Structure formats: structure tokens, C-alpha cells
Amino acid sequence: MKNSKVALLGAGRMGQIHLANTLSLGIDVAYVYDPELSLTSLGKRSGVLSRITNDLDYILKDESVNACIIAAPSSHHVNLIEKCARARKAVFCEKPVSFDENSLLNIKQILKETNIPFQVGFNRRFDPGIVRIQRAIASNAIGKLNVIKITNRDPLRPRLDFVKNSGGLFFDFTIHDFDMVHFIANEKIAEIYAVADALIEPKLRDLSDVDTAIVSIKMPSGTMVVIDCSRETGYGYDQRIEIFGSKGVASLNNIRASHVVFENQHGALLDNIESGFIERYRFSYREQLRTFFENISTTRMLSPGIEEVLSAVRVCQAALVSAKENRSVAV
Ligand SMILES: NC(=O)c1ccc[n+]([C@@H]2O[C@H](COP(=O)([O-])OP(=O)(O)OC[C@H]3O[C@@H](n4cnc5c(N)ncnc54)[C@H](O)[C@@H]3O)[C@@H](O)[C@H]2O)c1
């Protein structure tokens, strides 16, 4: 793992998390590539100033680089994956990779031809609480699954310029929930009904996007799933899961700075829940990269990989059609 030499492509919010985590794993970040950001201040902060370049071809020709981390805007993922794969670099790419099934199938073919390891940033699969739930379900500790309830609410609406390249609520945000359902229930979503609107930021309608959605899902096994999704709470990053089965219930509640309860004559006060994705999922972001670097020299079949993206993107497409046409859609 420590022998890896990495190029980071895209150094915005997510790229900077990947940069810090990669360095903290003791891995050499040979290059940081970002055509738009002022990289000088980032380089000074992170100690990688001498490795910053805006010449992607130069990076990809460097044979000592064996892996690329892609954290560019979502609309650039496909193009960057193809370039990195053709240059024979292992690829870790942020979700959603593509908004389109055909271009994902094309990427799948390129990965097959080039035989390079590929992992996607479905980071929740590395969150200790979600892993605990997945294992409990797999060992039948919760019994037959009747209902899965997921709350996924962002603290603050995204920048409108971010939304333009994001693919919209389902591809950018709810995709994590769809993949998480596949992961914990160990079966694929077959049918979906989504109700969605721009209740918080009406300007999203001009971008054909929404900020609030309720998604109902029927799994092939009969398990019912409901996902409650919002782009703004004002009280933090609301991330809850409840699994109700024939043997009991498993709940993963929000994480707080402490469990202290302050009480006085007016009532009780708890510490705030985590403020955003960076704080809530910090462990999972590092753990997914640790797994990536640990495995790239020994296996081509990383997980979550292209098949997991294909499954989740198909659900996003179905959700979009369902919300537009106000009907249940088969995936
Ligand atoms: N897994 C998660 O929890 C999570 C959370 C947030 C974002 N993301 C994903 O990470 C990706 C980046 O999101 P972000 O929030 O960091 O966005 P951002 O806008 O903060 O950063 C994107 C960066 O990429 C740069 N860029 C633009 N074109 C580029 C190109 N062709 N090559 C390389 N860099 C380029 C931009 O200059 C910018 O600095 C998106 O795909 C998003 O879906 C994932």
C-alpha cells in the first residue's frame, strides 16, 4: 500500500478530504490536478505545492504514478476515468460516475479491456454503524426484513453552480441511499415510486432539479423501503436508519458531539447532530481509501465497483422518471 504513488484529479471539497486522507495513510500524492481552483493556497496548506500541475497528459505519462483519485465535478468523471484507465492507472472515482447507463456500460468495457482496478466512492459502505447493520441483517439477527426507513437530509442547500454539474438530487444525493439499500439488504431495488419538488429553493426548478423527495420502494423479497430526502435542515446533517424485521428493530441514529443532556426549567437540550457529510462520514472516507490502496496491487475486482454504480444509477434513472410522470417505475 505504501508504495503507491497517486494523482488527485479535482481538489474541491471532496478532493481536499481525499488529499488529507491519502497523506495521512502515508501514501505519496505525486500530483494534484485542478484546472479551475487556485491551487497555490491549497498546496501551501497541505504541503504538496511542488506537485501541483495543470497538465493532465504529463501526469498520466508518468509511469511511476499507479493510481488516480477522481474528485472532479460529476459530469467529468467518465472522461477522466477513460483517460486514467487507458494510461493504466488504478482508479478511485467519486460517485455517481455517470448519469447515463450506456456511458457506464462503456466504462465497464474499458475497465475490462484495460484490466485496471476500479473503486467508486460509495463511502457509506465503510461507515461502522452501517457495516454493523449490514452484518446484523446478513446474520439474520433482525429476522425477515419488513421495513427499512432512511432519513437523508443535508444541512444547507448546495451552491447553484454545483447543482448544474451534479445530476440533480437523485444522482448526486439519494444515490447514496439507493446503494446503501443494495448493500444492507443484499438485493437490488426492483420498483420505485418517487414524489419530489423544489420546496426549499424554487430556483432549482429552472435547473430541472428538486430539493425534497419521498421515495417508496418495494424490494423483490417484499421488504418495503421509504427514503425521506431533503437538501436543507438548518439543524445539521440528519442521517438516520431504522430496520424493522421479524426479530426486532435496529436503529442508527444521528451522531452528536457528546451524549450530555442539559436540563433546566424550560426543558432539555442536547448537543447538535454532526454539521455535514465531512464530519459525519469522516471515518468512512478514510477507510474506503485505505481499502482501495490495500487492494489495488492484489486484485482487479474492488468493491464497490462498476456493477454497484450501474445498479444505483439505474435506480436514480427510475426515480427521475417516477417523479416526473407520477407513477411507479420498474428498475
Ligand atoms: N461521497 C460523498 O459523500 C461526496 C460528497 C460530496 C461530493 N462528492 C462528489 O465529489 C465530486 C466533487 O464534488 P465537490 O463537492 O468536491 O465539488 P467542488 O465543486 O467543491 O470541487 C470540484 C473541483 O473539481 C475541479 N475541476 C473542474 N473540472 C475538473 C476537471 N476536468 N478535472 C479535475 N478537476 C476539475 C474544480 O475546479 C473544483 O475545484 C462530485 O462528483 C460529487 O458528487 C461526493
PDB file of C-alpha atoms and ligand atoms in Angstrom, residues 8-18 33-39 56 70-77 79-80 92-97 99 121-124 159 161-162 165-166 171-173 175-176 237 277-278 281 284-285 288, ligand 1:
ATOM      1  CA  LEU A   8      -5.531  13.604  -7.323  1.00  0.00           C
ATOM      2  CA  LEU A   9      -7.826  14.971 -10.063  1.00  0.00           C
ATOM      3  CA  GLY A  10     -10.116  17.646  -8.649  1.00  0.00           C
ATOM      4  CA  ALA A  11      -9.271  19.430  -5.411  1.00  0.00           C
ATOM      5  CA  GLY A  12     -12.552  20.990  -4.254  1.00  0.00           C
ATOM      6  CA  ARG A  13     -14.496  19.947  -1.137  1.00  0.00           C
ATOM      7  CA  MET A  14     -14.209  16.202  -1.678  1.00  0.00           C
ATOM      8  CA  GLY A  15     -10.781  16.270  -3.306  1.00  0.00           C
ATOM      9  CA  GLN A  16      -9.299  18.015  -0.284  1.00  0.00           C
ATOM     10  CA  ILE A  17     -10.728  15.320   2.003  1.00  0.00           C
ATOM     11  CA  HIS A  18      -9.177  12.637  -0.205  1.00  0.00           C
ATOM     12  CA  TYR A  33      -4.588  18.465 -10.862  1.00  0.00           C
ATOM     13  CA  ASP A  34      -7.412  21.002 -10.846  1.00  0.00           C
ATOM     14  CA  PRO A  35      -7.853  23.325 -13.828  1.00  0.00           C
ATOM     15  CA  GLU A  36     -10.015  25.879 -12.035  1.00  0.00           C
ATOM     16  CA  LEU A  37      -9.059  26.117  -8.396  1.00  0.00           C
ATOM     17  CA  SER A  38      -6.332  28.391  -7.098  1.00  0.00           C
ATOM     18  CA  LEU A  39      -4.038  25.566  -6.135  1.00  0.00           C
ATOM     19  CA  LEU A  56      -3.087  16.136 -17.111  1.00  0.00           C
ATOM     20  CA  ILE A  70     -11.072  11.443  -9.274  1.00  0.00           C
ATOM     21  CA  ALA A  71     -12.977  14.119  -7.344  1.00  0.00           C
ATOM     22  CA  ALA A  72     -13.828  16.436 -10.229  1.00  0.00           C
ATOM     23  CA  PRO A  73     -17.459  17.530 -10.807  1.00  0.00           C
ATOM     24  CA  SER A  74     -19.670  14.548 -11.652  1.00  0.00           C
ATOM     25  CA  SER A  75     -20.070  15.497 -15.323  1.00  0.00           C
ATOM     26  CA  HIS A  76     -16.278  14.969 -15.815  1.00  0.00           C
ATOM     27  CA  HIS A  77     -15.995  11.512 -14.247  1.00  0.00           C
ATOM     28  CA  ASN A  79     -13.918  11.290 -19.429  1.00  0.00           C
ATOM     29  CA  LEU A  80     -11.332  11.214 -16.629  1.00  0.00           C
ATOM     30  CA  PHE A  92     -10.825   5.574  -7.340  1.00  0.00           C
ATOM     31  CA  CYS A  93     -13.717   7.761  -8.553  1.00  0.00           C
ATOM     32  CA  GLU A  94     -16.306   9.703  -6.650  1.00  0.00           C
ATOM     33  CA  LYS A  95     -19.970   8.856  -7.207  1.00  0.00           C
ATOM     34  CA  PRO A  96     -22.053   8.971  -9.374  1.00  0.00           C
ATOM     35  CA  VAL A  97     -19.548   8.314 -12.246  1.00  0.00           C
ATOM     36  CA  PHE A  99     -25.952   9.885 -15.126  1.00  0.00           C
ATOM     37  CA  GLY A 121     -16.865   6.441  -3.622  1.00  0.00           C
ATOM     38  CA  PHE A 122     -19.911   4.808  -2.055  1.00  0.00           C
ATOM     39  CA  ASN A 123     -18.367   5.665   1.287  1.00  0.00           C
ATOM     40  CA  ARG A 124     -21.319   4.652   3.457  1.00  0.00           C
ATOM     41  CA  ARG A 159     -24.439  26.089  -4.495  1.00  0.00           C
ATOM     42  CA  ASP A 161     -23.220  26.293  -9.788  1.00  0.00           C
ATOM     43  CA  PHE A 162     -22.542  22.909  -8.117  1.00  0.00           C
ATOM     44  CA  ASN A 165     -22.919  19.590 -12.888  1.00  0.00           C
ATOM     45  CA  SER A 166     -24.280  17.335 -10.159  1.00  0.00           C
ATOM     46  CA  PHE A 171     -27.884  11.207  -8.867  1.00  0.00           C
ATOM     47  CA  ASP A 172     -25.971  13.454  -6.507  1.00  0.00           C
ATOM     48  CA  PHE A 173     -27.522  12.680  -3.142  1.00  0.00           C
ATOM     49  CA  ILE A 175     -27.776   7.637  -4.889  1.00  0.00           C
ATOM     50  CA  HIS A 176     -26.034   7.009  -1.537  1.00  0.00           C
ATOM     51  CA  TYR A 237     -26.830  16.647   8.741  1.00  0.00           C
ATOM     52  CA  PHE A 277     -21.078  14.946   5.422  1.00  0.00           C
ATOM     53  CA  ILE A 278     -17.407  15.680   6.062  1.00  0.00           C
ATOM     54  CA  TYR A 281     -18.690  10.227   7.458  1.00  0.00           C
ATOM     55  CA  SER A 284     -15.683   6.092   6.100  1.00  0.00           C
ATOM     56  CA  TYR A 285     -13.887   8.477   3.706  1.00  0.00           C
ATOM     57  CA  GLN A 288     -12.637   3.469   1.736  1.00  0.00           C
TER      58      GLN A 288
HETATM   59  N1  LIG B   1     -19.091  10.704  -1.390  1.00  0.00           N
HETATM   60  C1  LIG B   1     -19.565  11.816  -0.882  1.00  0.00           C
HETATM   61  O1  LIG B   1     -20.082  11.837   0.229  1.00  0.00           O
HETATM   62  C2  LIG B   1     -19.452  13.084  -1.672  1.00  0.00           C
HETATM   63  C3  LIG B   1     -19.670  14.319  -1.052  1.00  0.00           C
HETATM   64  C4  LIG B   1     -19.526  15.481  -1.818  1.00  0.00           C
HETATM   65  C5  LIG B   1     -19.186  15.385  -3.158  1.00  0.00           C
HETATM   66  N2  LIG B   1     -18.999  14.167  -3.725  1.00  0.00           N
HETATM   67  C6  LIG B   1     -18.660  14.044  -5.148  1.00  0.00           C
HETATM   68  O2  LIG B   1     -17.355  14.579  -5.333  1.00  0.00           O
HETATM   69  C7  LIG B   1     -17.273  15.212  -6.609  1.00  0.00           C
HETATM   70  C8  LIG B   1     -16.762  16.634  -6.401  1.00  0.00           C
HETATM   71  O3  LIG B   1     -17.678  17.306  -5.578  1.00  0.00           O
HETATM   72  P1  LIG B   1     -17.189  18.541  -4.681  1.00  0.00           P
HETATM   73  O4  LIG B   1     -18.279  18.781  -3.723  1.00  0.00           O
HETATM   74  O5  LIG B   1     -15.810  18.329  -4.204  1.00  0.00           O
HETATM   75  O6  LIG B   1     -17.214  19.688  -5.805  1.00  0.00           O
HETATM   76  P2  LIG B   1     -16.376  21.030  -5.826  1.00  0.00           P
HETATM   77  O7  LIG B   1     -17.039  21.908  -6.810  1.00  0.00           O
HETATM   78  O8  LIG B   1     -16.142  21.512  -4.433  1.00  0.00           O
HETATM   79  O9  LIG B   1     -14.945  20.568  -6.391  1.00  0.00           O
HETATM   80  C9  LIG B   1     -14.734  20.101  -7.686  1.00  0.00           C
HETATM   81  C10 LIG B   1     -13.331  20.530  -8.098  1.00  0.00           C
HETATM   82  O10 LIG B   1     -13.022  19.944  -9.366  1.00  0.00           O
HETATM   83  C11 LIG B   1     -12.361  20.902 -10.165  1.00  0.00           C
HETATM   84  N3  LIG B   1     -12.494  20.543 -11.578  1.00  0.00           N
HETATM   85  C12 LIG B   1     -13.359  21.042 -12.514  1.00  0.00           C
HETATM   86  N4  LIG B   1     -13.159  20.410 -13.694  1.00  0.00           N
HETATM   87  C13 LIG B   1     -12.163  19.500 -13.490  1.00  0.00           C
HETATM   88  C14 LIG B   1     -11.515  18.549 -14.309  1.00  0.00           C
HETATM   89  N5  LIG B   1     -11.859  18.371 -15.585  1.00  0.00           N
HETATM   90  N6  LIG B   1     -10.531  17.796 -13.781  1.00  0.00           N
HETATM   91  C15 LIG B   1     -10.176  17.923 -12.482  1.00  0.00           C
HETATM   92  N7  LIG B   1     -10.756  18.809 -11.648  1.00  0.00           N
HETATM   93  C16 LIG B   1     -11.754  19.576 -12.143  1.00  0.00           C
HETATM   94  C17 LIG B   1     -12.994  22.233  -9.786  1.00  0.00           C
HETATM   95  O11 LIG B   1     -12.125  23.299 -10.079  1.00  0.00           O
HETATM   96  C18 LIG B   1     -13.208  22.057  -8.279  1.00  0.00           C
HETATM   97  O12 LIG B   1     -12.089  22.516  -7.543  1.00  0.00           O
HETATM   98  C19 LIG B   1     -18.667  15.162  -7.225  1.00  0.00           C
HETATM   99  O13 LIG B   1     -18.700  14.110  -8.150  1.00  0.00           O
HETATM  100  C20 LIG B   1     -19.586  14.829  -6.061  1.00  0.00           C
HETATM  101  O14 LIG B   1     -20.697  14.029  -6.439  1.00  0.00           O
HETATM  102  C21 LIG B   1     -19.110  13.033  -3.008  1.00  0.00           C
END
